[in-house]
Amino acid sequence: MTTAIPIFAVIGHPNEGKSSVLSTLAEDDSVRISPVPGETTDIQSFPVIIDGQELIRFVDTPGFQNPRQTLTWMQSYQGPTDQLLPTFIDAHRENPEFHDDCALLAPVAAGAGVIFVVDGSRPLRNMDKAEMEILRLTGAPRLAVINSKGEDSSYLDSWHAEFRKHFNAIRVFNSCRANYVQRIELLESLKAIDQQLEPLLKKVITTFQRDWQARNQRSAELIVELLRDVLDYRTTATCGTKDDETSIKKKLTQDYRDYVSRKEQQTRKAIRTLYKHNIFDLELPPHSILQEDLFSDKTWEFLGLTNKQLVLAGAISGATIGAGIDLAAAGVSFGVFSALGGFLGAAGTLFKGKDLIDGFELLGFKVGGESIQVGPARNIQLLFILLDRCLLFTSHVINWAHGRRDYDQAVLLREQDDDKKGFTSNWSNDDRKVCSQLFHALQKQDADILGKTSARLYEMIVRQLQQLSEDRQFQKY
Ligand SMILES: Nc1nc2c(ncn2[C@@H]2O[C@H](COP(=O)(O)OP(=O)(O)OP(=O)(O)O)[C@@H](O)[C@H]2O)c(=O)[nH]1
Ligand SMILES: [Mg+2]
């Protein structure tokens, strides 16, 4: 390979998943994938660009069209080895029966390495052997990739046995499930197929890793920003007569909800873009808890913390409970409910349910003179719910292979198991305390503590995202 960046052509039989493998590997959702064989009709380059620099390039190719005759021609070729491919292409360029064979071999003739993709869930055929032999004769560095489209694993041994004769390395790679870890593993395998490629690929791998970390960090920043913006948000309206109050409150509540929803959407879009899900509006699964409204009962039951966890994290003080209940139960004095805060262990259920999450009570309404203010939110659970929704969304995006296109069938892993589905429920109490300190710093407008707790929360989210990036569990779904 003479180029300054590594170039690999993804080659194989039609419809085996070449474009899917490429799409996932290059994290490029613009790659065309289809259940109908012959989707890729010509070669197309997909550069991987990080910080404005092309690092590595993958070339999508059409499937072999006439492998047996191509092999026969090559086996009878007598000229110099390095002229095999150019001579073959010259001799068949005008013949429509060899259009795809010429096209797919052109990048190899130009020095590209080969990633040969097969569907390992079907039996090996003579045709496959012919294709492998063609690639061996090219002398290009070659990696065999087993991308199983079906569940049947009984043919894998025979694929491995055959591959060992023709390839420098073999890798199992599921184009619909592979995540960050498997992408790196595949690049590591490529490193092994040719010594000359090794230094170049080492650089590619470290740049990929650094870039991934930067994405996780930026996502964490975005999530902290969202929490601070939403939890600090307030808006006011003036109210003339007493009768007006309810309708103004309703309107303010709606404004508040619209604001939070807009902010959440913006954050999600930014995170999706960071992980290069650009073309398809990577939808959430239809049965996902994330499809539920932020303020719905279901959301609050599934996500966030239990009362006990909230108390242990120091998240609830008498005053917070008091403020919530005070407004919920109009006419009952603040003081009475503040006192209740001390018995929260026993009165835990107070903090659950519809009353607190529906409407005005949550949102910290203040009525003073002729003005009504909504926000900043007084219910700390909102912080944990928002945070869990962000983490759940990010876990989905991080682990969604770009070559996977069955958007409607996805299941969010974390919604499958566990009693509580949110991530923060599994955090340590100390970590949850940081969240609670941040919340109270926002309430008190304490810039110093806010700065410190934001920085700590950022670190916690980065750690969580790093863990999610290595989550092999997700691949079951
Ligand atoms: N279930 C499953 N389906 C896959 C997998 N890989 C590819 N497919 C599906 O197989 C079909 C063909 O995938 P492509 O990536 O377009 O295959 P290709 O080899 O590029 O096909 P051509 O360009 O037509 O030669 C698509 O419907 C893919 O969604 C996989 O790992 N699992
Ligand atoms: Mg294709």
XYZ file of C-alpha atoms and ligand atoms in Angstrom:
510
model
C 0.000 0.000 0.000
C 1.567 3.258 -1.106
C -0.940 5.813 0.118
C -0.506 7.858 3.260
C -3.805 6.644 4.675
C -4.982 3.045 4.771
C -7.612 2.166 2.169
C -9.727 -0.975 2.347
C -12.149 -2.310 -0.215
C -15.088 -4.218 1.243
C -15.644 -7.144 -1.093
C -17.881 -10.198 -1.278
C -20.786 -11.960 -2.874
C -23.956 -9.874 -3.536
C -26.239 -9.264 -0.563
C -23.914 -10.695 2.101
C -23.792 -7.486 4.108
C -20.771 -5.689 2.637
C -22.397 -2.279 2.746
C -23.737 -2.961 6.251
C -20.270 -3.848 7.536
C -18.838 -0.756 5.916
C -21.562 1.478 7.291
C -20.992 0.270 10.847
C -17.241 0.329 10.611
C -17.079 3.812 9.133
C -20.009 5.031 11.287
C -21.614 6.338 8.132
C -25.365 6.052 7.817
C -25.362 7.348 4.262
C -24.222 3.938 2.981
C -26.950 2.315 0.890
C -28.190 -0.988 2.265
C -31.015 -3.112 0.897
C -32.494 -6.612 1.204
C -32.472 -6.821 -2.599
C -29.162 -8.130 -4.026
C -27.356 -5.737 -6.344
C -27.960 -2.601 -4.305
C -24.358 -1.474 -4.677
C -23.723 -1.154 -8.408
C -20.448 0.745 -8.421
C -17.562 1.475 -6.140
C -17.986 4.320 -3.706
C -15.449 5.680 -1.236
C -16.342 6.454 2.356
C -13.646 8.447 4.076
C -13.503 8.553 7.868
C -12.723 12.121 8.813
C -11.789 13.183 12.331
C -10.975 16.806 13.124
C -11.045 17.655 9.449
C -8.471 15.013 8.534
C -9.101 11.868 6.546
C -7.775 8.982 8.592
C -8.804 5.887 6.737
C -10.969 5.153 3.729
C -13.331 2.275 3.033
C -14.511 1.508 -0.473
C -17.892 -0.112 -1.004
C -18.022 -2.413 -3.997
C -20.649 -4.379 -5.932
C -20.728 -8.146 -5.326
C -18.821 -10.600 -7.555
C -20.674 -11.080 -10.830
C -18.745 -13.828 -12.558
C -16.292 -15.287 -10.069
C -15.746 -18.675 -11.735
C -14.766 -17.252 -15.096
C -12.730 -14.551 -13.454
C -10.805 -17.189 -11.546
C -10.293 -19.333 -14.656
C -8.858 -16.319 -16.466
C -6.555 -15.499 -13.572
C -5.334 -19.064 -13.223
C -4.294 -19.141 -16.845
C -2.629 -15.717 -16.671
C 1.079 -15.935 -17.491
C 2.321 -12.356 -17.133
C 4.063 -10.625 -14.218
C 2.195 -10.969 -10.924
C 1.906 -7.233 -10.314
C 0.164 -6.855 -13.677
C -2.510 -9.489 -12.978
C -5.267 -7.101 -11.973
C -4.602 -4.276 -14.448
C -4.433 -6.845 -17.259
C -7.663 -8.507 -16.138
C -9.453 -5.169 -15.923
C -8.129 -4.045 -19.318
C -9.266 -7.277 -20.920
C -12.785 -7.183 -19.465
C -13.554 -3.503 -19.090
C -15.978 -3.394 -22.006
C -17.678 -6.709 -21.239
C -20.930 -6.171 -19.323
C -20.694 -9.677 -17.893
C -17.641 -8.641 -15.918
C -18.683 -5.099 -15.041
C -18.921 -5.736 -11.313
C -15.796 -7.897 -11.145
C -13.771 -5.143 -12.839
C -15.304 -2.522 -10.560
C -14.615 -4.378 -7.312
C -11.060 -5.280 -8.269
C -10.154 -1.730 -9.350
C -9.444 -0.451 -5.799
C -7.398 -3.579 -5.093
C -5.406 -2.929 -8.270
C -4.819 0.570 -6.928
C -3.349 -0.816 -3.691
C -6.311 -1.144 -1.324
C -6.409 -3.882 1.309
C -9.330 -6.299 1.229
C -12.090 -6.881 3.755
C -13.949 -9.943 2.490
C -17.455 -10.233 3.911
C -19.505 -13.422 4.060
C -22.753 -14.375 5.687
C -21.575 -17.059 8.116
C -25.083 -18.370 8.770
C -25.263 -20.144 5.425
C -23.148 -23.040 4.129
C -19.988 -22.538 2.152
C -20.337 -22.992 -1.619
C -17.872 -23.521 -4.457
C -18.590 -19.987 -5.586
C -17.230 -18.677 -2.295
C -14.058 -20.705 -2.746
C -13.595 -19.188 -6.205
C -13.993 -15.686 -4.780
C -11.505 -16.384 -2.000
C -9.013 -17.790 -4.467
C -9.327 -14.693 -6.667
C -8.546 -12.525 -3.686
C -5.601 -14.705 -2.695
C -4.187 -14.376 -6.215
C -4.369 -10.575 -5.989
C -1.766 -10.752 -3.223
C -3.479 -7.876 -1.387
C -3.515 -7.922 2.426
C -6.796 -9.609 3.316
C -9.088 -9.877 6.291
C -12.064 -12.215 6.252
C -15.133 -10.961 8.077
C -17.922 -13.279 9.120
C -21.099 -11.242 9.345
C -23.877 -13.641 10.233
C -27.247 -12.489 8.952
C -29.065 -15.421 10.510
C -28.875 -17.293 13.799
C -27.464 -20.565 12.470
C -23.925 -20.999 13.739
C -23.386 -24.577 12.552
C -21.462 -23.481 9.442
C -18.981 -21.304 11.248
C -16.340 -24.016 11.628
C -16.291 -24.753 7.927
C -15.992 -21.026 7.157
C -13.092 -20.693 9.559
C -11.357 -23.738 8.080
C -11.653 -22.398 4.542
C -10.692 -18.864 5.501
C -7.470 -20.023 7.098
C -6.248 -21.088 3.651
C -6.894 -17.759 1.982
C -6.703 -14.931 4.466
C -4.207 -13.262 6.783
C -6.773 -12.879 9.559
C -10.387 -13.708 10.362
C -12.869 -11.715 12.393
C -16.472 -12.224 13.415
C -18.258 -8.876 13.147
C -21.969 -8.373 13.380
C -22.785 -5.354 11.258
C -26.119 -4.796 12.989
C -24.874 -5.135 16.563
C -21.225 -4.145 16.630
C -20.455 -1.147 18.787
C -17.407 0.931 19.599
C -15.515 -1.996 21.120
C -15.975 -4.295 18.125
C -15.083 -1.538 15.694
C -11.778 -1.110 17.473
C -11.288 -4.891 17.551
C -11.836 -5.099 13.820
C -9.296 -2.340 13.227
C -6.873 -4.249 15.463
C -7.363 -7.293 13.229
C -6.627 -5.193 10.159
C -3.384 -4.164 11.793
C -2.359 -7.807 11.857
C -2.827 -8.519 8.140
C 0.176 -6.580 6.925
C 3.250 -5.248 8.692
C 3.363 -2.177 6.513
C -0.140 -1.246 7.601
C 0.609 -1.558 11.273
C 1.949 1.942 12.066
C -0.777 3.603 10.017
C -3.516 1.615 11.678
C -2.068 2.188 15.120
C -2.537 5.890 14.515
C -6.068 5.321 13.243
C -6.960 3.327 16.353
C -5.591 5.851 18.841
C -7.324 8.677 16.985
C -10.600 6.713 17.019
C -10.243 6.137 20.742
C -9.428 9.757 21.470
C -12.324 10.919 19.325
C -14.709 8.551 21.096
C -13.653 9.872 24.455
C -14.112 13.430 23.209
C -17.643 12.559 22.105
C -18.481 11.123 25.503
C -17.082 14.221 27.160
C -19.037 16.550 24.922
C -22.216 14.546 25.577
C -21.630 14.835 29.310
C -21.202 18.584 28.923
C -24.440 18.811 26.984
C -26.306 16.816 29.615
C -25.019 18.951 32.501
C -25.938 22.079 30.548
C -29.441 20.744 29.974
C -29.965 19.969 33.649
C -28.745 23.374 34.731
C -30.819 25.203 32.141
C -34.003 23.325 32.892
C -33.716 23.290 36.656
C -32.944 26.973 36.749
C -35.617 27.965 34.280
C -38.305 30.370 35.399
C -40.819 32.550 33.669
C -43.451 34.964 34.919
C -46.783 36.419 33.917
C -48.954 39.161 35.343
C -52.384 38.368 36.514
C -55.168 40.888 36.855
C -58.148 39.288 38.543
C -58.324 36.262 40.837
C -60.219 34.281 38.168
C -57.356 34.650 35.801
C -54.949 32.809 38.014
C -55.783 29.257 36.992
C -55.663 29.948 33.295
C -52.408 31.856 33.631
C -50.940 29.024 35.622
C -52.038 26.623 32.953
C -50.425 28.696 30.283
C -47.225 29.052 32.282
C -47.185 25.314 32.889
C -47.519 24.746 29.168
C -44.735 27.237 28.460
C -42.583 25.456 30.978
C -43.236 22.055 29.448
C -42.585 23.382 25.953
C -39.310 24.852 27.110
C -38.133 21.610 28.717
C -39.232 19.555 25.748
C -37.435 21.868 23.323
C -34.272 21.720 25.404
C -34.417 17.952 25.608
C -34.907 17.666 21.850
C -31.981 19.998 21.181
C -29.738 17.997 23.476
C -30.759 14.714 21.881
C -30.133 16.050 18.413
C -26.693 17.284 19.413
C -25.830 13.920 20.967
C -27.096 12.014 17.944
C -24.944 14.153 15.688
C -21.880 13.608 17.881
C -22.189 9.874 17.344
C -22.694 10.456 13.622
C -26.290 9.436 13.289
C -26.961 12.101 10.719
C -29.189 10.913 7.945
C -31.796 8.892 9.699
C -33.691 10.469 12.459
C -32.720 7.599 14.712
C -36.068 7.092 16.304
C -36.634 5.638 19.684
C -38.329 2.275 19.795
C -42.129 2.653 19.873
C -42.433 0.932 23.245
C -39.580 2.866 24.828
C -40.157 4.693 28.077
C -38.570 7.633 26.299
C -41.663 7.898 24.128
C -43.583 8.849 27.248
C -44.029 12.462 28.219
C -41.450 13.719 30.691
C -44.161 14.449 33.225
C -46.227 11.311 32.780
C -46.834 8.945 35.694
C -45.191 6.137 33.804
C -41.989 8.080 33.324
C -41.836 8.913 36.997
C -42.521 5.341 38.009
C -39.878 3.901 35.711
C -37.088 6.410 36.056
C -35.637 8.493 38.798
C -34.972 7.374 42.339
C -37.008 5.677 45.002
C -38.000 7.748 48.009
C -35.449 5.951 50.098
C -32.692 6.702 47.645
C -33.741 10.333 47.577
C -33.630 10.595 51.341
C -30.270 8.848 51.587
C -28.815 11.182 49.006
C -29.928 14.101 51.136
C -32.076 15.094 48.223
C -35.176 15.767 50.254
C -35.281 18.127 53.125
C -38.306 19.188 55.088
C -38.405 22.347 53.053
C -38.508 20.609 49.697
C -41.234 18.281 50.759
C -43.036 21.171 52.379
C -42.916 23.278 49.268
C -44.255 20.456 47.133
C -47.034 19.406 49.421
C -47.899 22.913 50.438
C -48.937 23.743 46.933
C -50.461 20.365 46.273
C -52.745 20.598 49.236
C -53.942 24.141 49.002
C -54.835 25.700 52.297
C -52.507 23.599 54.429
C -49.676 25.545 55.870
C -46.118 25.192 54.778
C -44.990 24.653 58.318
C -47.038 21.516 58.915
C -45.550 19.783 55.960
C -42.044 20.968 56.654
C -42.306 19.137 59.924
C -43.340 16.021 58.039
C -40.015 16.034 56.261
C -38.383 14.605 59.353
C -40.554 11.488 59.182
C -40.031 10.896 55.578
C -38.939 7.296 55.963
C -42.427 6.487 57.137
C -44.160 8.970 54.911
C -42.236 7.949 51.821
C -45.238 7.519 49.613
C -45.911 11.209 49.903
C -43.283 11.782 47.331
C -44.711 9.446 44.766
C -47.640 9.541 42.511
C -49.709 11.808 40.423
C -50.249 14.680 42.817
C -46.673 15.722 42.866
C -45.840 15.152 39.274
C -48.886 16.556 37.640
C -49.222 20.182 36.924
C -48.464 23.101 39.134
C -47.009 21.528 42.246
C -43.840 20.274 40.707
C -42.928 23.410 38.955
C -42.430 25.747 41.826
C -45.160 28.302 41.365
C -44.922 31.553 43.239
C -47.693 34.034 43.417
C -46.678 37.513 44.497
C -48.771 40.648 44.058
C -49.982 40.598 40.512
C -47.341 38.325 39.130
C -47.131 34.590 38.896
C -43.878 32.792 38.402
C -43.258 29.262 37.297
C -39.894 27.687 38.061
C -37.307 27.023 39.175
C -38.594 23.485 39.677
C -38.697 22.510 43.300
C -38.951 18.786 42.926
C -35.504 17.251 42.815
C -36.828 14.110 41.221
C -37.021 16.126 38.007
C -33.221 16.209 37.979
C -32.932 12.428 38.218
C -35.668 11.871 35.652
C -34.075 14.245 33.148
C -30.668 12.742 33.762
C -31.949 9.202 33.332
C -33.755 10.116 30.143
C -30.552 11.626 28.756
C -28.489 8.584 29.720
C -31.044 6.186 28.307
C -31.173 8.098 25.055
C -27.387 8.254 24.830
C -27.031 4.540 25.576
C -29.344 3.880 22.658
C -27.454 6.152 20.286
C -23.996 4.973 21.362
C -24.822 1.342 20.745
C -26.826 1.685 17.573
C -24.750 0.261 14.713
C -24.861 2.527 11.659
C -25.434 -0.472 9.416
C -28.501 -1.498 11.373
C -31.651 -0.257 9.726
C -34.511 -2.065 11.507
C -35.332 0.983 13.585
C -38.819 -0.195 14.429
C -37.650 -3.393 16.104
C -35.261 -1.974 18.604
C -35.620 -2.557 22.287
C -33.836 -0.473 24.832
C -31.752 -2.789 26.923
C -32.283 -1.059 30.178
C -36.007 -1.221 29.836
C -35.895 -4.980 29.807
C -34.652 -5.797 33.250
C -34.298 -4.251 36.683
C -36.988 -2.979 38.905
C -35.959 0.605 38.447
C -34.937 1.269 34.889
C -32.931 4.421 35.312
C -29.167 4.562 35.518
C -29.054 6.834 38.539
C -30.725 4.125 40.604
C -27.519 2.139 40.188
C -25.209 4.994 41.004
C -23.551 5.138 44.404
C -25.178 7.160 47.101
C -22.208 9.538 47.033
C -22.750 10.175 43.354
C -26.425 10.822 43.954
C -25.493 13.221 46.725
C -23.545 15.264 44.195
C -26.724 15.557 42.112
C -28.621 16.641 45.148
C -25.988 19.235 46.049
C -26.130 20.580 42.536
C -29.899 20.871 42.756
C -29.748 22.745 46.029
C -26.974 24.997 44.760
C -29.247 25.939 41.874
C -32.077 26.710 44.262
C -29.826 28.868 46.382
C -27.994 30.366 43.421
C -24.710 29.340 44.992
C -22.265 29.761 42.109
C -19.325 28.215 43.925
C -21.043 24.936 44.827
C -22.790 24.914 41.475
C -19.440 25.041 39.681
C -17.948 22.284 41.817
C -20.930 19.954 41.641
C -21.347 20.509 37.888
C -17.733 19.456 37.368
C -18.261 16.344 39.465
C -21.492 15.429 37.748
C -19.736 15.852 34.402
C -17.068 13.328 35.495
C -19.747 10.900 36.648
C -21.581 11.104 33.330
C -18.350 10.629 31.362
C -17.649 7.514 33.428
C -21.151 6.221 32.804
C -20.899 6.818 29.063
C -17.535 5.095 28.950
C -19.152 2.075 30.586
C -22.045 2.160 28.159
C -19.635 2.238 25.228
C -18.286 -1.103 26.347
C -21.664 -2.634 27.054
C -21.789 -6.007 25.320
C -25.240 -6.719 26.743
C -26.812 -4.351 24.299
C -25.897 -6.620 21.429
C -28.542 -9.114 22.338
C -31.249 -6.742 21.223
N -30.132 -9.717 10.410
C -29.078 -9.228 9.763
N -29.250 -8.692 8.556
C -28.178 -8.200 7.925
C -26.890 -8.230 8.515
N -26.029 -7.668 7.626
C -26.759 -7.305 6.560
N -28.048 -7.629 6.718
C -29.142 -7.397 5.781
O -28.821 -8.035 4.548
C -29.261 -7.245 3.452
C -28.096 -6.964 2.523
O -27.205 -6.109 3.164
P -26.200 -5.143 2.358
O -25.262 -4.572 3.334
O -26.947 -4.216 1.473
O -25.450 -6.240 1.485
P -24.405 -6.028 0.318
O -23.447 -7.155 0.385
O -23.826 -4.678 0.346
O -25.346 -6.220 -0.934
P -25.132 -5.715 -2.460
O -24.685 -4.309 -2.438
O -26.483 -5.891 -3.039
O -24.141 -6.660 -3.045
C -29.873 -5.999 4.060
O -31.256 -6.158 4.130
C -29.259 -5.934 5.429
O -30.096 -5.248 6.371
C -26.756 -8.796 9.812
O -25.675 -8.843 10.405
N -27.887 -9.284 10.387
Mg -23.858 -3.195 -1.002
